[in-house]
Amino acid sequence: MPTLVSHPDEVKIVSSRFGKGATEIDRYIELGGYEAVRQAIEKGPEWIITEMKASNLRGRGGAGFPTGMKWSFVPKQSEKPKYVLVNGDESEPGTCKDHLIFLHDPHAVIEGAIVAGIAVGAKTGFIYLRGEYRYLLKIMEKAIAEAYAKGFLGKGIFGSSFDFEVISQTGAGAYEVGEESALMESLEGKRGIPRIRPPFPAVVGLYGGPTVINNAETIASVPHILRMGGEAYAKIGSARNGGTRLFCISGHAERPGVYELPMGYNLKKMIYEVAGGIRGGRQLKAVVPGGSSTPVLLPNEIDIGMDFDQVGKAGSMLGSGGVVVLDETVCMVEFALRTIQFYQHESCGWCIPCREGTDWLKKTLTRFHAGGGEAKDIENIRYLAENMLGRTFCPLGDAAAMPTIAFIKKFRHEFEDHLNGRPCPYAKQQELALA
Amino acid sequence: MSLTTISENPKPGSTIFSPELAARFDRLATLYPVRRSALIPMLLYAQDEIGYVSDAAIAEIAQRLDLTVLDVRNVLSYYSMLRTKPVGKYNVQVCTNISCMVRGGQELFQHCKKRLGIGHKETTPDGLFSLEEVECIGACSWAPAVQVNYDFHENLTPETMDALLDEYRSKAGQ
């Protein structure tokens, strides 16, 4: 069972019910659960969307799109049924927050999905978990059954005129399916190949109907926002970045774990105070701030607020909240190689720049790390990655290219250290660190 | 895939699955707005019961969802968790992606290789264990992490990994 952590600087909103038995519906209700949806039914769609816009909640999957605005794009009238789709296909390396939400607070996801349904006029919601999360699907299925038994799902929910059904399932192992259009393909029983946009899912989505797709953490935040009010939620975070988010600290931190901190919380403080600094008092070498696709930051670049805008200004991205802390023992060439191996494995193969680009990067980096690198390879790696940028239908190509460019730019000296047939100069210290 | 698949088409109404799973499939086929949506869940549940997705399972699922065998295979081949060959009773999946790698995931995988005497996607001769190096499994803050079948195990070392393998071995003996 994943261990829960705590720090005084945390503001527990989404994680407020973690470890409190809220998987049981009665306990969830005791802890304020299903209050937001009653309010939503009473006050109606316009009020919900106004509160959501006021909250400055931005998508927690990685793109950071304002949730209230996304919901407002769904047309009021539609011949085809509308849908709510909860994206729990958490697969960005470094990210394990939705894991905890499904484990500890599945009803928050259900409640958030119902609210989204009322807001946009959808009568069906889908909760899609990644295939590896089968034990969490069981928890989710039980929670859904409890909600049906109470009349919170089904026809005339909470005695109102609203109907809302929820179907949950898992995927079967595919990073690409975390991309919203590939997710819809997967849910329609197909290979997870992305769709060309426009049209966007809010207009033409699942089964051709208007569809709201939100990350599980985004959806789990919704009931809390309605209960405390959009403005109050916005105040917790920084400018244009409302509320809190779950930061998954992994790697060489002394106390790794999932911490809920206000948006805009200082990254340096997060690593050195919240997560207890670098294990064994070693030196920090680098930080991947938001999952494996986000450009790496150097130790002198981490005195920044962790929100979508400030991390963007620092040349990286807030991404999915996966903060990977790397100490002096890490070989950045090996790290770059492992990152690229992943994207090469997960490329769906549709767009040539991504399919071929990741493959060549993997081949070159493998040879390079093994001591077969030539000086011209360094420029070739950068050039190849730069030519993948913006040339694919979905962001997977960029997700592979962006970190690669940053590794070359910021750690060129480590690449040079591998030249002339030299074995990896960092192998020895890694062995020592693990001993 | 062979031509024999065609002659092996199941008779309507007959099933190769347990009565419980067949009943679940009946429900799944009408649960979604479009029948085909049940395909990935069906493939997973069939694999759970049989151990892999067999030719007969593919044929029956295709028939249940009004798809061709080719349609089903096309989808099946995309997803890394779905397999068309049997694996060991316990499928040991070691994550070596970045968060696990920097906390000893690679070493853990090498240790498992040595300990089990098998490589990536191989099975021990007694059929008890299979080994797989996998991509991120979503347990990054509790690295290094391993999944055995669907069960997660976190914060492992070579020593606790050995204990874990022993535990599964004795579980199989019971």
mmCIF file of N, CA, C and O in Angstrom, chain A residues 1-3 83 93-96 99 130-135 167 169-174 176 186-192 207 249-253 256-257 292 335 338-339 342 434, chain B residues 24 31-34 36-37 39-41 44-45 48 74-75 77-82 96-99 101-104 106-107 134-142 147 150 152 154:
data_model
loop_
_atom_site.group_PDB
_atom_site.id
_atom_site.type_symbol
_atom_site.label_atom_id
_atom_site.label_comp_id
_atom_site.label_asym_id
_atom_site.label_seq_id
_atom_site.Cartn_x
_atom_site.Cartn_y
_atom_site.Cartn_z
ATOM 1 N N MET A 1 0.856 -1.210 0.000
ATOM 2 C CA MET A 1 0.000 0.000 0.000
ATOM 3 C C MET A 1 0.883 1.249 0.000
ATOM 4 O O MET A 1 1.767 1.381 0.830
ATOM 5 N N PRO A 2 0.654 2.189 -0.923
ATOM 6 C CA PRO A 2 1.462 3.412 -0.946
ATOM 7 C C PRO A 2 1.341 4.164 0.383
ATOM 8 O O PRO A 2 0.241 4.296 0.923
ATOM 9 N N THR A 3 2.470 4.629 0.889
ATOM 10 C CA THR A 3 2.452 5.339 2.172
ATOM 11 C C THR A 3 1.997 6.786 1.969
ATOM 12 O O THR A 3 2.298 7.403 0.955
ATOM 13 N N TYR A 83 -21.300 13.661 -23.218
ATOM 14 C CA TYR A 83 -20.642 12.765 -22.267
ATOM 15 C C TYR A 83 -19.624 13.492 -21.397
ATOM 16 O O TYR A 83 -19.061 14.515 -21.795
ATOM 17 N N PRO A 93 5.542 9.299 -16.750
ATOM 18 C CA PRO A 93 6.524 8.886 -15.742
ATOM 19 C C PRO A 93 6.791 9.986 -14.712
ATOM 20 O O PRO A 93 7.003 11.140 -15.066
ATOM 21 N N GLY A 94 6.730 9.596 -13.447
ATOM 22 C CA GLY A 94 6.893 10.544 -12.352
ATOM 23 C C GLY A 94 5.581 10.910 -11.682
ATOM 24 O O GLY A 94 5.562 11.641 -10.700
ATOM 25 N N THR A 95 4.468 10.405 -12.209
ATOM 26 C CA THR A 95 3.148 10.822 -11.732
ATOM 27 C C THR A 95 2.375 9.673 -11.092
ATOM 28 O O THR A 95 2.187 8.632 -11.719
ATOM 29 N N CYS A 96 1.932 9.880 -9.851
ATOM 30 C CA CYS A 96 1.220 8.806 -9.143
ATOM 31 C C CYS A 96 0.150 9.373 -8.224
ATOM 32 O O CYS A 96 -0.149 8.810 -7.188
ATOM 33 N N HIS A 99 -3.546 7.746 -8.624
ATOM 34 C CA HIS A 99 -3.447 6.475 -7.901
ATOM 35 C C HIS A 99 -4.038 6.634 -6.492
ATOM 36 O O HIS A 99 -4.894 5.847 -6.064
ATOM 37 N N ARG A 130 -6.035 3.602 -15.891
ATOM 38 C CA ARG A 130 -5.015 2.871 -16.643
ATOM 39 C C ARG A 130 -5.093 1.380 -16.286
ATOM 40 O O ARG A 130 -5.499 1.007 -15.174
ATOM 41 N N GLY A 131 -4.679 0.532 -17.206
ATOM 42 C CA GLY A 131 -4.829 -0.913 -17.044
ATOM 43 C C GLY A 131 -4.149 -1.473 -15.812
ATOM 44 O O GLY A 131 -4.640 -2.429 -15.201
ATOM 45 N N GLU A 132 -3.015 -0.873 -15.447
ATOM 46 C CA GLU A 132 -2.263 -1.362 -14.284
ATOM 47 C C GLU A 132 -3.038 -1.138 -12.979
ATOM 48 O O GLU A 132 -2.741 -1.771 -11.977
ATOM 49 N N TYR A 133 -4.022 -0.234 -12.998
ATOM 50 C CA TYR A 133 -4.768 0.106 -11.780
ATOM 51 C C TYR A 133 -6.001 -0.790 -11.583
ATOM 52 O O TYR A 133 -7.066 -0.312 -11.207
ATOM 53 N N ARG A 134 -5.851 -2.092 -11.840
ATOM 54 C CA ARG A 134 -7.008 -2.968 -11.689
ATOM 55 C C ARG A 134 -7.535 -2.982 -10.253
ATOM 56 O O ARG A 134 -8.745 -2.980 -10.028
ATOM 57 N N TYR A 135 -6.645 -2.981 -9.273
ATOM 58 C CA TYR A 135 -7.140 -3.019 -7.886
ATOM 59 C C TYR A 135 -7.887 -1.741 -7.539
ATOM 60 O O TYR A 135 -8.766 -1.742 -6.679
ATOM 61 N N ILE A 167 -20.060 4.686 -15.945
ATOM 62 C CA ILE A 167 -19.435 3.420 -16.334
ATOM 63 C C ILE A 167 -17.938 3.554 -16.104
ATOM 64 O O ILE A 167 -17.339 4.568 -16.490
ATOM 65 N N GLN A 169 -14.012 1.623 -16.360
ATOM 66 C CA GLN A 169 -13.238 0.530 -16.952
ATOM 67 C C GLN A 169 -11.757 0.889 -16.900
ATOM 68 O O GLN A 169 -11.408 2.007 -16.541
ATOM 69 N N THR A 170 -10.916 -0.064 -17.255
ATOM 70 C CA THR A 170 -9.498 0.263 -17.366
ATOM 71 C C THR A 170 -9.064 0.148 -18.822
ATOM 72 O O THR A 170 -9.750 -0.438 -19.656
ATOM 73 N N GLY A 171 -7.892 0.692 -19.087
ATOM 74 C CA GLY A 171 -7.225 0.483 -20.365
ATOM 75 C C GLY A 171 -6.440 -0.809 -20.278
ATOM 76 O O GLY A 171 -6.662 -1.633 -19.381
ATOM 77 N N ALA A 172 -5.507 -0.993 -21.210
ATOM 78 C CA ALA A 172 -4.755 -2.247 -21.217
ATOM 79 C C ALA A 172 -3.275 -2.010 -21.508
ATOM 80 O O ALA A 172 -2.621 -2.827 -22.130
ATOM 81 N N GLY A 173 -2.773 -0.859 -21.033
ATOM 82 C CA GLY A 173 -1.347 -0.602 -21.185
ATOM 83 C C GLY A 173 -1.024 0.187 -22.429
ATOM 84 O O GLY A 173 -0.760 -0.401 -23.483
ATOM 85 N N ALA A 174 -1.066 1.505 -22.332
ATOM 86 C CA ALA A 174 -0.721 2.384 -23.460
ATOM 87 C C ALA A 174 -0.665 3.820 -22.950
ATOM 88 O O ALA A 174 -1.689 4.383 -22.577
ATOM 89 N N GLU A 176 -0.090 6.466 -24.666
ATOM 90 C CA GLU A 176 -0.729 7.342 -25.640
ATOM 91 C C GLU A 176 -2.216 7.580 -25.319
ATOM 92 O O GLU A 176 -2.770 8.633 -25.624
ATOM 93 N N SER A 186 -9.847 4.652 -27.589
ATOM 94 C CA SER A 186 -9.729 3.449 -26.778
ATOM 95 C C SER A 186 -11.078 3.064 -26.166
ATOM 96 O O SER A 186 -11.460 1.904 -26.124
ATOM 97 N N LEU A 187 -11.787 4.078 -25.692
ATOM 98 C CA LEU A 187 -13.091 3.833 -25.084
ATOM 99 C C LEU A 187 -14.097 3.338 -26.133
ATOM 100 O O LEU A 187 -15.066 2.654 -25.813
ATOM 101 N N GLU A 188 -13.862 3.664 -27.368
ATOM 102 C CA GLU A 188 -14.724 3.163 -28.440
ATOM 103 C C GLU A 188 -14.264 1.790 -28.932
ATOM 104 O O GLU A 188 -14.745 1.286 -29.948
ATOM 105 N N GLY A 189 -13.289 1.194 -28.233
ATOM 106 C CA GLY A 189 -12.863 -0.163 -28.558
ATOM 107 C C GLY A 189 -11.864 -0.246 -29.697
ATOM 108 O O GLY A 189 -11.822 -1.236 -30.421
ATOM 109 N N LYS A 190 -11.065 0.816 -29.844
ATOM 110 C CA LYS A 190 -10.105 0.834 -30.959
ATOM 111 C C LYS A 190 -8.671 0.995 -30.446
ATOM 112 O O LYS A 190 -8.448 1.198 -29.256
ATOM 113 N N ARG A 191 -7.713 0.959 -31.372
ATOM 114 C CA ARG A 191 -6.334 1.281 -31.038
ATOM 115 C C ARG A 191 -6.282 2.743 -30.600
ATOM 116 O O ARG A 191 -7.032 3.561 -31.113
ATOM 117 N N GLY A 192 -5.384 3.055 -29.677
ATOM 118 C CA GLY A 192 -5.311 4.424 -29.169
ATOM 119 C C GLY A 192 -4.535 5.353 -30.075
ATOM 120 O O GLY A 192 -3.445 5.796 -29.737
ATOM 121 N N TYR A 207 -18.232 9.025 -29.312
ATOM 122 C CA TYR A 207 -19.359 8.596 -30.147
ATOM 123 C C TYR A 207 -19.924 9.770 -30.963
ATOM 124 O O TYR A 207 -21.117 9.814 -31.278
ATOM 125 N N ILE A 249 6.442 13.816 -5.471
ATOM 126 C CA ILE A 249 7.889 13.962 -5.396
ATOM 127 C C ILE A 249 8.521 12.573 -5.390
ATOM 128 O O ILE A 249 8.165 11.713 -4.584
ATOM 129 N N SER A 250 9.430 12.372 -6.345
ATOM 130 C CA SER A 250 10.087 11.068 -6.450
ATOM 131 C C SER A 250 11.573 11.282 -6.688
ATOM 132 O O SER A 250 12.035 12.420 -6.793
ATOM 133 N N GLY A 251 12.305 10.200 -6.774
ATOM 134 C CA GLY A 251 13.742 10.298 -7.008
ATOM 135 C C GLY A 251 14.506 10.413 -5.693
ATOM 136 O O GLY A 251 14.161 9.752 -4.716
ATOM 137 N N HIS A 252 15.512 11.293 -5.702
ATOM 138 C CA HIS A 252 16.454 11.310 -4.590
ATOM 139 C C HIS A 252 16.087 12.237 -3.437
ATOM 140 O O HIS A 252 16.958 12.692 -2.703
ATOM 141 N N ALA A 253 14.822 12.543 -3.272
ATOM 142 C CA ALA A 253 14.411 13.341 -2.110
ATOM 143 C C ALA A 253 14.509 12.460 -0.869
ATOM 144 O O ALA A 253 14.334 11.240 -0.949
ATOM 145 N N PRO A 256 10.331 11.242 -0.219
ATOM 146 C CA PRO A 256 9.447 11.316 -1.400
ATOM 147 C C PRO A 256 8.001 11.049 -0.989
ATOM 148 O O PRO A 256 7.749 10.476 0.074
ATOM 149 N N GLY A 257 7.083 11.469 -1.799
ATOM 150 C CA GLY A 257 5.676 11.246 -1.481
ATOM 151 C C GLY A 257 4.806 12.217 -2.258
ATOM 152 O O GLY A 257 5.305 13.061 -2.994
ATOM 153 N N SER A 292 8.061 13.245 -16.990
ATOM 154 C CA SER A 292 9.246 13.031 -17.831
ATOM 155 C C SER A 292 9.293 13.880 -19.095
ATOM 156 O O SER A 292 10.346 14.062 -19.676
ATOM 157 N N PHE A 335 19.980 9.013 -18.212
ATOM 158 C CA PHE A 335 18.635 9.507 -17.892
ATOM 159 C C PHE A 335 17.894 9.909 -19.173
ATOM 160 O O PHE A 335 16.715 9.588 -19.349
ATOM 161 N N ARG A 338 16.917 6.722 -20.988
ATOM 162 C CA ARG A 338 15.765 6.023 -20.410
ATOM 163 C C ARG A 338 14.464 6.755 -20.740
ATOM 164 O O ARG A 338 13.429 6.143 -20.974
ATOM 165 N N THR A 339 14.549 8.089 -20.746
ATOM 166 C CA THR A 339 13.372 8.893 -21.082
ATOM 167 C C THR A 339 12.946 8.604 -22.524
ATOM 168 O O THR A 339 11.767 8.382 -22.802
ATOM 169 N N PHE A 342 11.344 5.219 -23.292
ATOM 170 C CA PHE A 342 9.927 5.217 -22.959
ATOM 171 C C PHE A 342 9.085 5.765 -24.112
ATOM 172 O O PHE A 342 8.131 5.128 -24.559
ATOM 173 N N LEU A 434 23.857 3.188 -4.257
ATOM 174 C CA LEU A 434 22.835 2.158 -4.016
ATOM 175 C C LEU A 434 23.279 1.159 -2.951
ATOM 176 O O LEU A 434 22.462 0.450 -2.387
ATOM 177 N N ARG B 24 -21.044 -11.986 -17.456
ATOM 178 C CA ARG B 24 -20.470 -10.638 -17.408
ATOM 179 C C ARG B 24 -20.334 -10.070 -18.824
ATOM 180 O O ARG B 24 -20.598 -8.887 -19.058
ATOM 181 N N LEU B 31 -23.747 -2.668 -22.352
ATOM 182 C CA LEU B 31 -23.539 -1.599 -21.374
ATOM 183 C C LEU B 31 -23.268 -0.251 -22.035
ATOM 184 O O LEU B 31 -23.733 0.795 -21.591
ATOM 185 N N TYR B 32 -22.500 -0.276 -23.114
ATOM 186 C CA TYR B 32 -22.032 0.976 -23.738
ATOM 187 C C TYR B 32 -22.972 1.416 -24.860
ATOM 188 O O TYR B 32 -23.687 0.585 -25.428
ATOM 189 N N PRO B 33 -22.915 2.713 -25.206
ATOM 190 C CA PRO B 33 -23.731 3.184 -26.333
ATOM 191 C C PRO B 33 -23.399 2.449 -27.636
ATOM 192 O O PRO B 33 -24.234 2.343 -28.524
ATOM 193 N N VAL B 34 -22.164 1.965 -27.751
ATOM 194 C CA VAL B 34 -21.733 1.205 -28.931
ATOM 195 C C VAL B 34 -21.148 -0.123 -28.441
ATOM 196 O O VAL B 34 -20.347 -0.139 -27.510
ATOM 197 N N ARG B 36 -18.971 -2.174 -29.517
ATOM 198 C CA ARG B 36 -17.533 -2.339 -29.647
ATOM 199 C C ARG B 36 -16.747 -1.800 -28.439
ATOM 200 O O ARG B 36 -15.620 -2.237 -28.185
ATOM 201 N N SER B 37 -17.319 -0.839 -27.717
ATOM 202 C CA SER B 37 -16.644 -0.262 -26.559
ATOM 203 C C SER B 37 -16.277 -1.312 -25.519
ATOM 204 O O SER B 37 -15.391 -1.103 -24.707
ATOM 205 N N LEU B 39 -14.854 -4.009 -26.020
ATOM 206 C CA LEU B 39 -13.770 -4.873 -26.504
ATOM 207 C C LEU B 39 -12.572 -4.964 -25.550
ATOM 208 O O LEU B 39 -12.129 -6.073 -25.211
ATOM 209 N N ILE B 40 -12.034 -3.834 -25.124
ATOM 210 C CA ILE B 40 -10.829 -3.880 -24.289
ATOM 211 C C ILE B 40 -11.112 -4.518 -22.928
ATOM 212 O O ILE B 40 -10.362 -5.409 -22.506
ATOM 213 N N PRO B 41 -12.196 -4.117 -22.247
ATOM 214 C CA PRO B 41 -12.516 -4.845 -21.006
ATOM 215 C C PRO B 41 -12.667 -6.361 -21.226
ATOM 216 O O PRO B 41 -12.158 -7.161 -20.450
ATOM 217 N N LEU B 44 -9.321 -8.058 -21.557
ATOM 218 C CA LEU B 44 -8.642 -8.132 -20.254
ATOM 219 C C LEU B 44 -9.222 -9.244 -19.381
ATOM 220 O O LEU B 44 -8.494 -10.033 -18.783
ATOM 221 N N TYR B 45 -10.559 -9.302 -19.323
ATOM 222 C CA TYR B 45 -11.191 -10.305 -18.454
ATOM 223 C C TYR B 45 -10.964 -11.721 -18.997
ATOM 224 O O TYR B 45 -10.800 -12.667 -18.228
ATOM 225 N N ASP B 48 -7.533 -12.622 -17.944
ATOM 226 C CA ASP B 48 -7.490 -12.946 -16.512
ATOM 227 C C ASP B 48 -7.918 -14.392 -16.276
ATOM 228 O O ASP B 48 -7.370 -15.084 -15.436
ATOM 229 N N ASN B 74 -6.228 -6.554 -34.324
ATOM 230 C CA ASN B 74 -5.680 -5.228 -34.594
ATOM 231 C C ASN B 74 -5.645 -4.386 -33.313
ATOM 232 O O ASN B 74 -4.656 -3.715 -33.015
ATOM 233 N N VAL B 75 -6.707 -4.465 -32.535
ATOM 234 C CA VAL B 75 -6.768 -3.717 -31.277
ATOM 235 C C VAL B 75 -5.870 -4.379 -30.226
ATOM 236 O O VAL B 75 -5.090 -3.712 -29.540
ATOM 237 N N SER B 77 -3.193 -6.059 -30.480
ATOM 238 C CA SER B 77 -1.752 -5.907 -30.660
ATOM 239 C C SER B 77 -1.246 -4.532 -30.236
ATOM 240 O O SER B 77 -0.060 -4.318 -30.084
ATOM 241 N N TYR B 78 -2.160 -3.590 -30.033
ATOM 242 C CA TYR B 78 -1.764 -2.228 -29.672
ATOM 243 C C TYR B 78 -1.416 -2.106 -28.191
ATOM 244 O O TYR B 78 -0.564 -1.310 -27.805
ATOM 245 N N TYR B 79 -2.080 -2.872 -27.338
ATOM 246 C CA TYR B 79 -1.997 -2.673 -25.890
ATOM 247 C C TYR B 79 -0.979 -3.611 -25.248
ATOM 248 O O TYR B 79 -1.066 -4.833 -25.419
ATOM 249 N N SER B 80 -0.040 -3.023 -24.487
ATOM 250 C CA SER B 80 1.095 -3.806 -23.994
ATOM 251 C C SER B 80 0.720 -4.832 -22.918
ATOM 252 O O SER B 80 1.456 -5.780 -22.696
ATOM 253 N N MET B 81 -0.415 -4.657 -22.255
ATOM 254 C CA MET B 81 -0.768 -5.622 -21.214
ATOM 255 C C MET B 81 -1.450 -6.871 -21.774
ATOM 256 O O MET B 81 -1.596 -7.868 -21.076
ATOM 257 N N LEU B 82 -1.898 -6.789 -23.015
ATOM 258 C CA LEU B 82 -2.596 -7.937 -23.602
ATOM 259 C C LEU B 82 -1.588 -8.849 -24.297
ATOM 260 O O LEU B 82 -0.691 -8.390 -24.982
ATOM 261 N N THR B 96 11.428 0.112 -14.580
ATOM 262 C CA THR B 96 12.778 0.690 -14.643
ATOM 263 C C THR B 96 12.722 2.109 -15.202
ATOM 264 O O THR B 96 13.738 2.650 -15.615
ATOM 265 N N ASN B 97 11.524 2.690 -15.262
ATOM 266 C CA ASN B 97 11.418 4.056 -15.765
ATOM 267 C C ASN B 97 12.052 5.037 -14.775
ATOM 268 O O ASN B 97 12.408 4.653 -13.674
ATOM 269 N N ILE B 98 12.170 6.305 -15.171
ATOM 270 C CA ILE B 98 13.062 7.257 -14.486
ATOM 271 C C ILE B 98 13.006 7.260 -12.960
ATOM 272 O O ILE B 98 14.039 7.136 -12.324
ATOM 273 N N SER B 99 11.795 7.373 -12.379
ATOM 274 C CA SER B 99 11.726 7.487 -10.914
ATOM 275 C C SER B 99 12.208 6.208 -10.245
ATOM 276 O O SER B 99 12.837 6.244 -9.191
ATOM 277 N N MET B 101 14.252 3.974 -11.820
ATOM 278 C CA MET B 101 15.642 3.797 -12.229
ATOM 279 C C MET B 101 16.590 4.460 -11.236
ATOM 280 O O MET B 101 17.565 3.844 -10.811
ATOM 281 N N VAL B 102 16.301 5.706 -10.856
ATOM 282 C CA VAL B 102 17.243 6.421 -9.991
ATOM 283 C C VAL B 102 17.203 5.919 -8.541
ATOM 284 O O VAL B 102 18.015 6.307 -7.719
ATOM 285 N N ARG B 103 16.271 5.031 -8.267
ATOM 286 C CA ARG B 103 16.245 4.430 -6.927
ATOM 287 C C ARG B 103 16.506 2.922 -6.991
ATOM 288 O O ARG B 103 16.120 2.172 -6.089
ATOM 289 N N GLY B 104 17.144 2.474 -8.032
ATOM 290 C CA GLY B 104 17.589 1.074 -8.081
ATOM 291 C C GLY B 104 16.701 0.112 -8.848
ATOM 292 O O GLY B 104 16.834 -1.103 -8.693
ATOM 293 N N GLN B 106 16.703 -0.615 -12.084
ATOM 294 C CA GLN B 106 17.470 -1.439 -13.038
ATOM 295 C C GLN B 106 18.160 -2.591 -12.309
ATOM 296 O O GLN B 106 18.152 -3.730 -12.774
ATOM 297 N N GLU B 107 18.750 -2.256 -11.152
ATOM 298 C CA GLU B 107 19.447 -3.269 -10.358
ATOM 299 C C GLU B 107 18.451 -4.334 -9.870
ATOM 300 O O GLU B 107 18.769 -5.520 -9.826
ATOM 301 N N VAL B 134 9.040 -3.296 -17.243
ATOM 302 C CA VAL B 134 7.902 -2.508 -17.719
ATOM 303 C C VAL B 134 8.161 -1.011 -17.597
ATOM 304 O O VAL B 134 9.062 -0.566 -16.893
ATOM 305 N N GLU B 135 7.325 -0.247 -18.308
ATOM 306 C CA GLU B 135 7.369 1.207 -18.217
ATOM 307 C C GLU B 135 6.622 1.637 -16.964
ATOM 308 O O GLU B 135 6.007 0.822 -16.283
ATOM 309 N N CYS B 136 6.659 2.938 -16.696
ATOM 310 C CA CYS B 136 6.099 3.511 -15.462
ATOM 311 C C CYS B 136 4.732 2.903 -15.096
ATOM 312 O O CYS B 136 3.826 2.847 -15.922
ATOM 313 N N ILE B 137 4.608 2.447 -13.844
ATOM 314 C CA ILE B 137 3.343 1.844 -13.396
ATOM 315 C C ILE B 137 2.571 2.761 -12.446
ATOM 316 O O ILE B 137 1.586 2.351 -11.846
ATOM 317 N N GLY B 138 3.040 3.992 -12.287
ATOM 318 C CA GLY B 138 2.292 4.947 -11.449
ATOM 319 C C GLY B 138 2.506 4.739 -9.961
ATOM 320 O O GLY B 138 1.569 4.853 -9.177
ATOM 321 N N ALA B 139 3.730 4.417 -9.577
ATOM 322 C CA ALA B 139 4.046 4.271 -8.149
ATOM 323 C C ALA B 139 5.361 5.006 -7.851
ATOM 324 O O ALA B 139 6.150 4.584 -7.015
ATOM 325 N N CYS B 140 5.563 6.127 -8.548
ATOM 326 C CA CYS B 140 6.853 6.829 -8.594
ATOM 327 C C CYS B 140 7.354 7.311 -7.242
ATOM 328 O O CYS B 140 8.560 7.289 -6.987
ATOM 329 N N SER B 141 6.459 7.747 -6.380
ATOM 330 C CA SER B 141 6.885 8.263 -5.075
ATOM 331 C C SER B 141 7.236 7.133 -4.112
ATOM 332 O O SER B 141 7.692 7.396 -3.002
ATOM 333 N N TRP B 142 6.983 5.909 -4.512
ATOM 334 C CA TRP B 142 7.261 4.752 -3.649
ATOM 335 C C TRP B 142 8.213 3.787 -4.372
ATOM 336 O O TRP B 142 8.123 2.571 -4.260
ATOM 337 N N GLN B 147 5.056 -4.770 -9.990
ATOM 338 C CA GLN B 147 3.711 -5.328 -9.974
ATOM 339 C C GLN B 147 3.803 -6.823 -10.229
ATOM 340 O O GLN B 147 4.491 -7.245 -11.167
ATOM 341 N N TYR B 150 -1.633 -8.187 -10.759
ATOM 342 C CA TYR B 150 -2.165 -6.834 -10.574
ATOM 343 C C TYR B 150 -1.749 -6.218 -9.234
ATOM 344 O O TYR B 150 -2.143 -5.094 -8.927
ATOM 345 N N PHE B 152 0.517 -4.397 -6.453
ATOM 346 C CA PHE B 152 1.655 -3.473 -6.366
ATOM 347 C C PHE B 152 2.525 -3.798 -5.148
ATOM 348 O O PHE B 152 2.007 -4.163 -4.088
ATOM 349 N N GLU B 154 5.894 -1.821 -3.240
ATOM 350 C CA GLU B 154 6.685 -0.588 -3.319
ATOM 351 C C GLU B 154 7.941 -0.644 -2.452
ATOM 352 O O GLU B 154 8.065 -1.507 -1.587
#
